[in-house]
Amino acid sequence: MATAEQWLEGARPRTLPAAVAPVLAGTGVAAHLGASRWGLAALALVVAVALQVGVNYANDYSDGVRGTDDDRVGPLRLVGSGAASAKAVRLAAFAAFTVAAVVGLLLAALTSWWLVGLGLLCILAAWYYTGGSNPYGYRGL
């Protein structure tokens, strides 16, 4: 069973600026235009971070069950290192996606319903990056 510290490391906090930066940029533009809505910005931030954590756990799960991380050198991968079971990491990924979906639904209800479709595409893209039978993350450009 992985420790809380290992789960945190498995969430890959060093990748979170990639999720936070666009929300901060959009919030900054909105503030500059006099249209800031801090509650919506907070919801968007939760969605972005939950999606990033979800994709990180999904990648850990998929690479772990494929054996891609068996000889990994570098930061801890939960499944590849044996710190957590594949099932537990998959559940963590879907828990993060569920948080993103629930908060995203609230955000869509307060703004625009097209965000529901965009959110679904984000979750599918996150999962199939290294998951599924033909992951696009392993294809060269």
Short mmCIF file of N, CA and C in Angstrom, two decimals:
data_model
loop_
_atom_site.label_atom_id
_atom_site.label_comp_id
_atom_site.label_asym_id
_atom_site.label_seq_id
_atom_site.Cartn_x
_atom_site.Cartn_y
_atom_site.Cartn_z
N MET A 1 0.84 -1.19 0.00
CA MET A 1 0.00 0.00 0.00
C MET A 1 0.88 1.24 0.00
N ALA A 2 0.63 2.13 -0.93
CA ALA A 2 1.42 3.35 -1.05
C ALA A 2 1.12 4.30 0.11
N THR A 3 2.14 5.03 0.52
CA THR A 3 1.97 6.03 1.57
C THR A 3 1.35 7.29 0.98
N ALA A 4 0.89 8.18 1.84
CA ALA A 4 0.33 9.45 1.38
C ALA A 4 1.37 10.23 0.59
N GLU A 5 2.61 10.18 1.05
CA GLU A 5 3.70 10.87 0.35
C GLU A 5 3.90 10.30 -1.06
N GLN A 6 3.81 8.98 -1.19
CA GLN A 6 3.96 8.36 -2.51
C GLN A 6 2.78 8.73 -3.42
N TRP A 7 1.57 8.77 -2.86
CA TRP A 7 0.41 9.17 -3.67
C TRP A 7 0.58 10.60 -4.15
N LEU A 8 1.08 11.47 -3.27
CA LEU A 8 1.31 12.86 -3.67
C LEU A 8 2.36 12.92 -4.77
N GLU A 9 3.45 12.18 -4.61
CA GLU A 9 4.48 12.15 -5.65
C GLU A 9 3.92 11.58 -6.95
N GLY A 10 3.05 10.56 -6.83
CA GLY A 10 2.43 9.96 -8.01
C GLY A 10 1.49 10.92 -8.74
N ALA A 11 0.97 11.90 -8.01
CA ALA A 11 0.11 12.92 -8.64
C ALA A 11 0.93 13.89 -9.49
N ARG A 12 2.25 13.85 -9.33
CA ARG A 12 3.21 14.65 -10.10
C ARG A 12 2.95 16.16 -9.95
N PRO A 13 3.12 16.68 -8.73
CA PRO A 13 2.85 18.10 -8.50
C PRO A 13 3.68 19.04 -9.37
N ARG A 14 4.82 18.58 -9.87
CA ARG A 14 5.62 19.46 -10.74
C ARG A 14 4.93 19.74 -12.07
N THR A 15 3.90 18.95 -12.42
CA THR A 15 3.18 19.20 -13.66
C THR A 15 2.01 20.17 -13.47
N LEU A 16 1.68 20.49 -12.24
CA LEU A 16 0.49 21.31 -11.99
C LEU A 16 0.57 22.73 -12.55
N PRO A 17 1.74 23.35 -12.65
CA PRO A 17 1.76 24.67 -13.30
C PRO A 17 1.19 24.65 -14.72
N ALA A 18 1.28 23.53 -15.41
CA ALA A 18 0.70 23.42 -16.75
C ALA A 18 -0.82 23.54 -16.71
N ALA A 19 -1.43 23.18 -15.59
CA ALA A 19 -2.88 23.31 -15.42
C ALA A 19 -3.25 24.68 -14.87
N VAL A 20 -2.43 25.20 -13.99
CA VAL A 20 -2.74 26.46 -13.31
C VAL A 20 -2.51 27.67 -14.21
N ALA A 21 -1.45 27.66 -14.99
CA ALA A 21 -1.07 28.83 -15.79
C ALA A 21 -2.18 29.32 -16.73
N PRO A 22 -2.85 28.45 -17.50
CA PRO A 22 -3.90 28.96 -18.38
C PRO A 22 -5.08 29.58 -17.62
N VAL A 23 -5.39 29.02 -16.46
CA VAL A 23 -6.49 29.57 -15.66
C VAL A 23 -6.09 30.95 -15.14
N LEU A 24 -4.86 31.08 -14.67
CA LEU A 24 -4.39 32.38 -14.20
C LEU A 24 -4.34 33.40 -15.33
N ALA A 25 -3.91 32.96 -16.51
CA ALA A 25 -3.86 33.87 -17.65
C ALA A 25 -5.26 34.34 -18.03
N GLY A 26 -6.20 33.42 -18.12
CA GLY A 26 -7.57 33.79 -18.45
C GLY A 26 -8.19 34.69 -17.40
N THR A 27 -7.91 34.40 -16.14
CA THR A 27 -8.42 35.22 -15.05
C THR A 27 -7.82 36.62 -15.10
N GLY A 28 -6.54 36.69 -15.44
CA GLY A 28 -5.88 37.99 -15.57
C GLY A 28 -6.48 38.82 -16.69
N VAL A 29 -6.74 38.19 -17.82
CA VAL A 29 -7.37 38.90 -18.94
C VAL A 29 -8.76 39.38 -18.55
N ALA A 30 -9.52 38.51 -17.90
CA ALA A 30 -10.87 38.89 -17.46
C ALA A 30 -10.81 40.07 -16.48
N ALA A 31 -9.86 40.04 -15.56
CA ALA A 31 -9.72 41.14 -14.60
C ALA A 31 -9.35 42.43 -15.32
N HIS A 32 -8.45 42.33 -16.28
CA HIS A 32 -8.04 43.50 -17.06
C HIS A 32 -9.23 44.11 -17.81
N LEU A 33 -10.12 43.26 -18.28
CA LEU A 33 -11.30 43.73 -19.01
C LEU A 33 -12.44 44.13 -18.09
N GLY A 34 -12.22 44.02 -16.79
CA GLY A 34 -13.25 44.37 -15.83
C GLY A 34 -14.36 43.34 -15.72
N ALA A 35 -14.08 42.12 -16.11
CA ALA A 35 -15.10 41.06 -16.11
C ALA A 35 -14.70 39.90 -15.21
N SER A 36 -13.93 40.19 -14.18
CA SER A 36 -13.47 39.09 -13.32
C SER A 36 -14.62 38.53 -12.49
N ARG A 37 -14.64 37.21 -12.43
CA ARG A 37 -15.60 36.48 -11.61
C ARG A 37 -14.79 35.43 -10.86
N TRP A 38 -14.38 35.80 -9.67
CA TRP A 38 -13.42 35.01 -8.91
C TRP A 38 -13.94 33.62 -8.56
N GLY A 39 -15.22 33.50 -8.33
CA GLY A 39 -15.79 32.18 -8.04
C GLY A 39 -15.65 31.23 -9.22
N LEU A 40 -15.91 31.76 -10.42
CA LEU A 40 -15.76 30.94 -11.63
C LEU A 40 -14.30 30.58 -11.86
N ALA A 41 -13.42 31.53 -11.57
CA ALA A 41 -11.98 31.25 -11.72
C ALA A 41 -11.57 30.13 -10.77
N ALA A 42 -12.08 30.15 -9.56
CA ALA A 42 -11.76 29.10 -8.59
C ALA A 42 -12.27 27.75 -9.07
N LEU A 43 -13.49 27.72 -9.62
CA LEU A 43 -14.03 26.46 -10.15
C LEU A 43 -13.18 25.96 -11.32
N ALA A 44 -12.81 26.87 -12.21
CA ALA A 44 -11.98 26.48 -13.36
C ALA A 44 -10.63 25.94 -12.89
N LEU A 45 -10.09 26.53 -11.83
CA LEU A 45 -8.82 26.05 -11.29
C LEU A 45 -8.95 24.63 -10.73
N VAL A 46 -10.04 24.36 -10.04
CA VAL A 46 -10.26 23.01 -9.51
C VAL A 46 -10.37 22.01 -10.66
N VAL A 47 -11.13 22.37 -11.69
CA VAL A 47 -11.29 21.47 -12.85
C VAL A 47 -9.93 21.20 -13.50
N ALA A 48 -9.16 22.26 -13.73
CA ALA A 48 -7.88 22.10 -14.41
C ALA A 48 -6.92 21.23 -13.61
N VAL A 49 -6.83 21.47 -12.31
CA VAL A 49 -5.92 20.68 -11.47
C VAL A 49 -6.39 19.23 -11.39
N ALA A 50 -7.70 19.02 -11.24
CA ALA A 50 -8.22 17.65 -11.17
C ALA A 50 -7.96 16.90 -12.47
N LEU A 51 -8.12 17.56 -13.60
CA LEU A 51 -7.82 16.92 -14.89
C LEU A 51 -6.33 16.56 -14.98
N GLN A 52 -5.47 17.46 -14.55
CA GLN A 52 -4.03 17.20 -14.62
C GLN A 52 -3.64 16.02 -13.72
N VAL A 53 -4.16 16.01 -12.51
CA VAL A 53 -3.88 14.89 -11.60
C VAL A 53 -4.46 13.60 -12.17
N GLY A 54 -5.66 13.68 -12.73
CA GLY A 54 -6.28 12.50 -13.33
C GLY A 54 -5.46 11.93 -14.47
N VAL A 55 -4.96 12.80 -15.34
CA VAL A 55 -4.15 12.30 -16.46
C VAL A 55 -2.83 11.73 -15.95
N ASN A 56 -2.28 12.31 -14.90
CA ASN A 56 -1.04 11.78 -14.35
C ASN A 56 -1.24 10.37 -13.78
N TYR A 57 -2.32 10.19 -13.03
CA TYR A 57 -2.61 8.85 -12.50
C TYR A 57 -2.97 7.88 -13.63
N ALA A 58 -3.73 8.35 -14.62
CA ALA A 58 -4.10 7.48 -15.75
C ALA A 58 -2.85 7.03 -16.50
N ASN A 59 -1.90 7.94 -16.69
CA ASN A 59 -0.66 7.60 -17.35
C ASN A 59 0.13 6.59 -16.53
N ASP A 60 0.18 6.80 -15.22
CA ASP A 60 0.87 5.86 -14.33
C ASP A 60 0.24 4.48 -14.44
N TYR A 61 -1.09 4.44 -14.40
CA TYR A 61 -1.80 3.16 -14.51
C TYR A 61 -1.50 2.47 -15.84
N SER A 62 -1.72 3.19 -16.94
CA SER A 62 -1.58 2.58 -18.27
C SER A 62 -0.15 2.13 -18.55
N ASP A 63 0.81 2.99 -18.23
CA ASP A 63 2.21 2.60 -18.43
C ASP A 63 2.59 1.44 -17.52
N GLY A 64 2.03 1.43 -16.32
CA GLY A 64 2.32 0.35 -15.38
C GLY A 64 1.81 -0.99 -15.86
N VAL A 65 0.57 -1.04 -16.36
CA VAL A 65 0.03 -2.33 -16.80
C VAL A 65 0.65 -2.77 -18.13
N ARG A 66 1.16 -1.83 -18.91
CA ARG A 66 1.84 -2.19 -20.16
C ARG A 66 3.29 -2.61 -19.93
N GLY A 67 3.82 -2.27 -18.76
CA GLY A 67 5.21 -2.58 -18.47
C GLY A 67 6.17 -1.50 -18.93
N THR A 68 5.64 -0.39 -19.40
CA THR A 68 6.48 0.70 -19.90
C THR A 68 7.39 1.26 -18.82
N ASP A 69 6.90 1.27 -17.57
CA ASP A 69 7.67 1.85 -16.47
C ASP A 69 8.50 0.83 -15.69
N ASP A 70 8.60 -0.40 -16.18
CA ASP A 70 9.31 -1.44 -15.43
C ASP A 70 10.77 -1.07 -15.16
N ASP A 71 11.44 -0.48 -16.12
CA ASP A 71 12.86 -0.14 -15.97
C ASP A 71 13.06 1.37 -15.87
N ARG A 72 12.07 2.04 -15.36
CA ARG A 72 12.09 3.50 -15.30
C ARG A 72 13.17 4.01 -14.36
N VAL A 73 13.84 5.08 -14.80
CA VAL A 73 14.76 5.83 -13.96
C VAL A 73 14.15 7.21 -13.83
N GLY A 74 13.99 7.68 -12.63
CA GLY A 74 13.40 9.00 -12.43
C GLY A 74 12.35 8.96 -11.35
N PRO A 75 11.45 9.94 -11.38
CA PRO A 75 10.43 10.04 -10.33
C PRO A 75 9.59 8.77 -10.21
N LEU A 76 9.09 8.55 -9.01
CA LEU A 76 8.30 7.37 -8.68
C LEU A 76 7.08 7.24 -9.59
N ARG A 77 6.84 6.03 -10.05
CA ARG A 77 5.58 5.66 -10.69
C ARG A 77 4.97 4.61 -9.80
N LEU A 78 3.75 4.84 -9.39
CA LEU A 78 3.10 4.01 -8.38
C LEU A 78 2.98 2.55 -8.81
N VAL A 79 2.47 2.31 -10.01
CA VAL A 79 2.27 0.93 -10.47
C VAL A 79 3.60 0.29 -10.83
N GLY A 80 4.41 0.98 -11.60
CA GLY A 80 5.68 0.43 -12.04
C GLY A 80 6.61 0.07 -10.90
N SER A 81 6.55 0.83 -9.82
CA SER A 81 7.42 0.56 -8.67
C SER A 81 6.83 -0.48 -7.72
N GLY A 82 5.54 -0.78 -7.90
CA GLY A 82 4.87 -1.70 -7.00
C GLY A 82 4.36 -1.05 -5.73
N ALA A 83 4.46 0.28 -5.63
CA ALA A 83 4.00 0.99 -4.43
C ALA A 83 2.48 0.92 -4.29
N ALA A 84 1.77 0.86 -5.41
CA ALA A 84 0.31 0.78 -5.39
C ALA A 84 -0.14 -0.18 -6.48
N SER A 85 -1.29 -0.77 -6.27
CA SER A 85 -1.82 -1.70 -7.28
C SER A 85 -2.36 -0.92 -8.48
N ALA A 86 -2.39 -1.57 -9.61
CA ALA A 86 -2.95 -0.95 -10.81
C ALA A 86 -4.40 -0.54 -10.56
N LYS A 87 -5.15 -1.37 -9.88
CA LYS A 87 -6.55 -1.06 -9.59
C LYS A 87 -6.67 0.22 -8.76
N ALA A 88 -5.84 0.36 -7.75
CA ALA A 88 -5.90 1.55 -6.89
C ALA A 88 -5.55 2.81 -7.66
N VAL A 89 -4.56 2.73 -8.55
CA VAL A 89 -4.16 3.91 -9.33
C VAL A 89 -5.24 4.24 -10.35
N ARG A 90 -5.84 3.23 -10.96
CA ARG A 90 -6.96 3.47 -11.89
C ARG A 90 -8.11 4.16 -11.15
N LEU A 91 -8.43 3.70 -9.95
CA LEU A 91 -9.48 4.33 -9.15
C LEU A 91 -9.13 5.77 -8.81
N ALA A 92 -7.87 6.04 -8.51
CA ALA A 92 -7.43 7.41 -8.22
C ALA A 92 -7.61 8.29 -9.45
N ALA A 93 -7.28 7.76 -10.62
CA ALA A 93 -7.47 8.53 -11.86
C ALA A 93 -8.94 8.87 -12.05
N PHE A 94 -9.80 7.87 -11.89
CA PHE A 94 -11.23 8.12 -12.09
C PHE A 94 -11.82 8.99 -10.99
N ALA A 95 -11.26 8.94 -9.79
CA ALA A 95 -11.71 9.85 -8.73
C ALA A 95 -11.38 11.29 -9.11
N ALA A 96 -10.18 11.52 -9.62
CA ALA A 96 -9.81 12.87 -10.05
C ALA A 96 -10.68 13.32 -11.22
N PHE A 97 -10.94 12.43 -12.18
CA PHE A 97 -11.82 12.78 -13.29
C PHE A 97 -13.24 13.08 -12.81
N THR A 98 -13.69 12.37 -11.78
CA THR A 98 -15.02 12.61 -11.23
C THR A 98 -15.09 13.99 -10.58
N VAL A 99 -14.06 14.37 -9.84
CA VAL A 99 -14.01 15.72 -9.26
C VAL A 99 -14.07 16.75 -10.38
N ALA A 100 -13.27 16.55 -11.43
CA ALA A 100 -13.28 17.48 -12.56
C ALA A 100 -14.66 17.55 -13.20
N ALA A 101 -15.31 16.41 -13.36
CA ALA A 101 -16.63 16.37 -14.00
C ALA A 101 -17.69 17.06 -13.15
N VAL A 102 -17.71 16.79 -11.86
CA VAL A 102 -18.73 17.39 -10.99
C VAL A 102 -18.55 18.90 -10.91
N VAL A 103 -17.33 19.34 -10.67
CA VAL A 103 -17.07 20.78 -10.60
C VAL A 103 -17.26 21.41 -11.97
N GLY A 104 -16.88 20.69 -13.02
CA GLY A 104 -17.10 21.18 -14.38
C GLY A 104 -18.57 21.34 -14.72
N LEU A 105 -19.41 20.43 -14.25
CA LEU A 105 -20.86 20.57 -14.46
C LEU A 105 -21.38 21.83 -13.78
N LEU A 106 -20.91 22.09 -12.58
CA LEU A 106 -21.31 23.32 -11.88
C LEU A 106 -20.84 24.54 -12.66
N LEU A 107 -19.61 24.51 -13.13
CA LEU A 107 -19.07 25.62 -13.92
C LEU A 107 -19.89 25.82 -15.19
N ALA A 108 -20.25 24.73 -15.86
CA ALA A 108 -21.06 24.82 -17.07
C ALA A 108 -22.44 25.38 -16.77
N ALA A 109 -23.03 24.96 -15.67
CA ALA A 109 -24.36 25.45 -15.29
C ALA A 109 -24.34 26.95 -15.03
N LEU A 110 -23.21 27.45 -14.55
CA LEU A 110 -23.09 28.88 -14.24
C LEU A 110 -22.65 29.71 -15.43
N THR A 111 -22.15 29.05 -16.48
CA THR A 111 -21.62 29.80 -17.63
C THR A 111 -22.24 29.34 -18.93
N SER A 112 -21.74 28.25 -19.47
CA SER A 112 -22.20 27.79 -20.78
C SER A 112 -22.13 26.26 -20.85
N TRP A 113 -23.19 25.67 -21.37
CA TRP A 113 -23.28 24.21 -21.40
C TRP A 113 -22.33 23.55 -22.40
N TRP A 114 -21.74 24.30 -23.33
CA TRP A 114 -20.78 23.69 -24.24
C TRP A 114 -19.56 23.18 -23.49
N LEU A 115 -19.35 23.68 -22.27
CA LEU A 115 -18.23 23.19 -21.46
C LEU A 115 -18.38 21.72 -21.10
N VAL A 116 -19.61 21.21 -21.09
CA VAL A 116 -19.82 19.78 -20.79
C VAL A 116 -19.14 18.93 -21.86
N GLY A 117 -19.37 19.26 -23.11
CA GLY A 117 -18.73 18.52 -24.21
C GLY A 117 -17.22 18.65 -24.18
N LEU A 118 -16.75 19.85 -23.91
CA LEU A 118 -15.31 20.07 -23.83
C LEU A 118 -14.70 19.26 -22.68
N GLY A 119 -15.39 19.25 -21.56
CA GLY A 119 -14.90 18.47 -20.41
C GLY A 119 -14.84 16.99 -20.72
N LEU A 120 -15.86 16.48 -21.40
CA LEU A 120 -15.87 15.07 -21.78
C LEU A 120 -14.70 14.76 -22.71
N LEU A 121 -14.46 15.63 -23.67
CA LEU A 121 -13.31 15.45 -24.57
C LEU A 121 -11.99 15.46 -23.80
N CYS A 122 -11.89 16.34 -22.81
CA CYS A 122 -10.66 16.39 -22.00
C CYS A 122 -10.43 15.09 -21.25
N ILE A 123 -11.49 14.55 -20.66
CA ILE A 123 -11.35 13.30 -19.91
C ILE A 123 -10.99 12.15 -20.85
N LEU A 124 -11.64 12.08 -22.00
CA LEU A 124 -11.32 11.03 -22.97
C LEU A 124 -9.88 11.16 -23.46
N ALA A 125 -9.45 12.39 -23.75
CA ALA A 125 -8.07 12.61 -24.20
C ALA A 125 -7.08 12.22 -23.12
N ALA A 126 -7.42 12.53 -21.88
CA ALA A 126 -6.54 12.19 -20.76
C ALA A 126 -6.39 10.68 -20.62
N TRP A 127 -7.49 9.97 -20.72
CA TRP A 127 -7.45 8.51 -20.56
C TRP A 127 -6.74 7.83 -21.73
N TYR A 128 -7.06 8.24 -22.94
CA TYR A 128 -6.53 7.55 -24.12
C TYR A 128 -5.14 8.03 -24.54
N TYR A 129 -4.56 8.96 -23.79
CA TYR A 129 -3.20 9.39 -24.07
C TYR A 129 -2.25 8.19 -24.01
N THR A 130 -2.33 7.43 -22.93
CA THR A 130 -1.55 6.19 -22.84
C THR A 130 -2.43 4.99 -22.55
N GLY A 131 -3.74 5.17 -22.49
CA GLY A 131 -4.66 4.07 -22.20
C GLY A 131 -5.36 3.58 -23.44
N GLY A 132 -6.12 2.53 -23.28
CA GLY A 132 -6.87 1.97 -24.40
C GLY A 132 -5.99 1.09 -25.27
N SER A 133 -6.58 0.60 -26.35
CA SER A 133 -5.87 -0.35 -27.22
C SER A 133 -4.92 0.33 -28.20
N ASN A 134 -5.10 1.63 -28.45
CA ASN A 134 -4.26 2.33 -29.42
C ASN A 134 -3.95 3.74 -28.90
N PRO A 135 -3.16 3.85 -27.84
CA PRO A 135 -2.93 5.16 -27.22
C PRO A 135 -2.17 6.11 -28.14
N TYR A 136 -2.69 7.33 -28.23
CA TYR A 136 -2.06 8.30 -29.13
C TYR A 136 -0.76 8.86 -28.56
N GLY A 137 -0.52 8.71 -27.28
CA GLY A 137 0.71 9.21 -26.68
C GLY A 137 1.96 8.47 -27.13
N TYR A 138 1.79 7.29 -27.68
CA TYR A 138 2.94 6.51 -28.14
C TYR A 138 3.21 6.71 -29.63
N ARG A 139 2.40 7.50 -30.29
CA ARG A 139 2.59 7.74 -31.72
C ARG A 139 3.48 8.96 -31.93
N GLY A 140 4.35 8.89 -32.89
CA GLY A 140 5.16 10.05 -33.25
C GLY A 140 4.33 11.03 -34.05
N LEU A 141 4.74 12.26 -34.04
CA LEU A 141 4.00 13.27 -34.81
C LEU A 141 4.33 13.21 -36.27
#
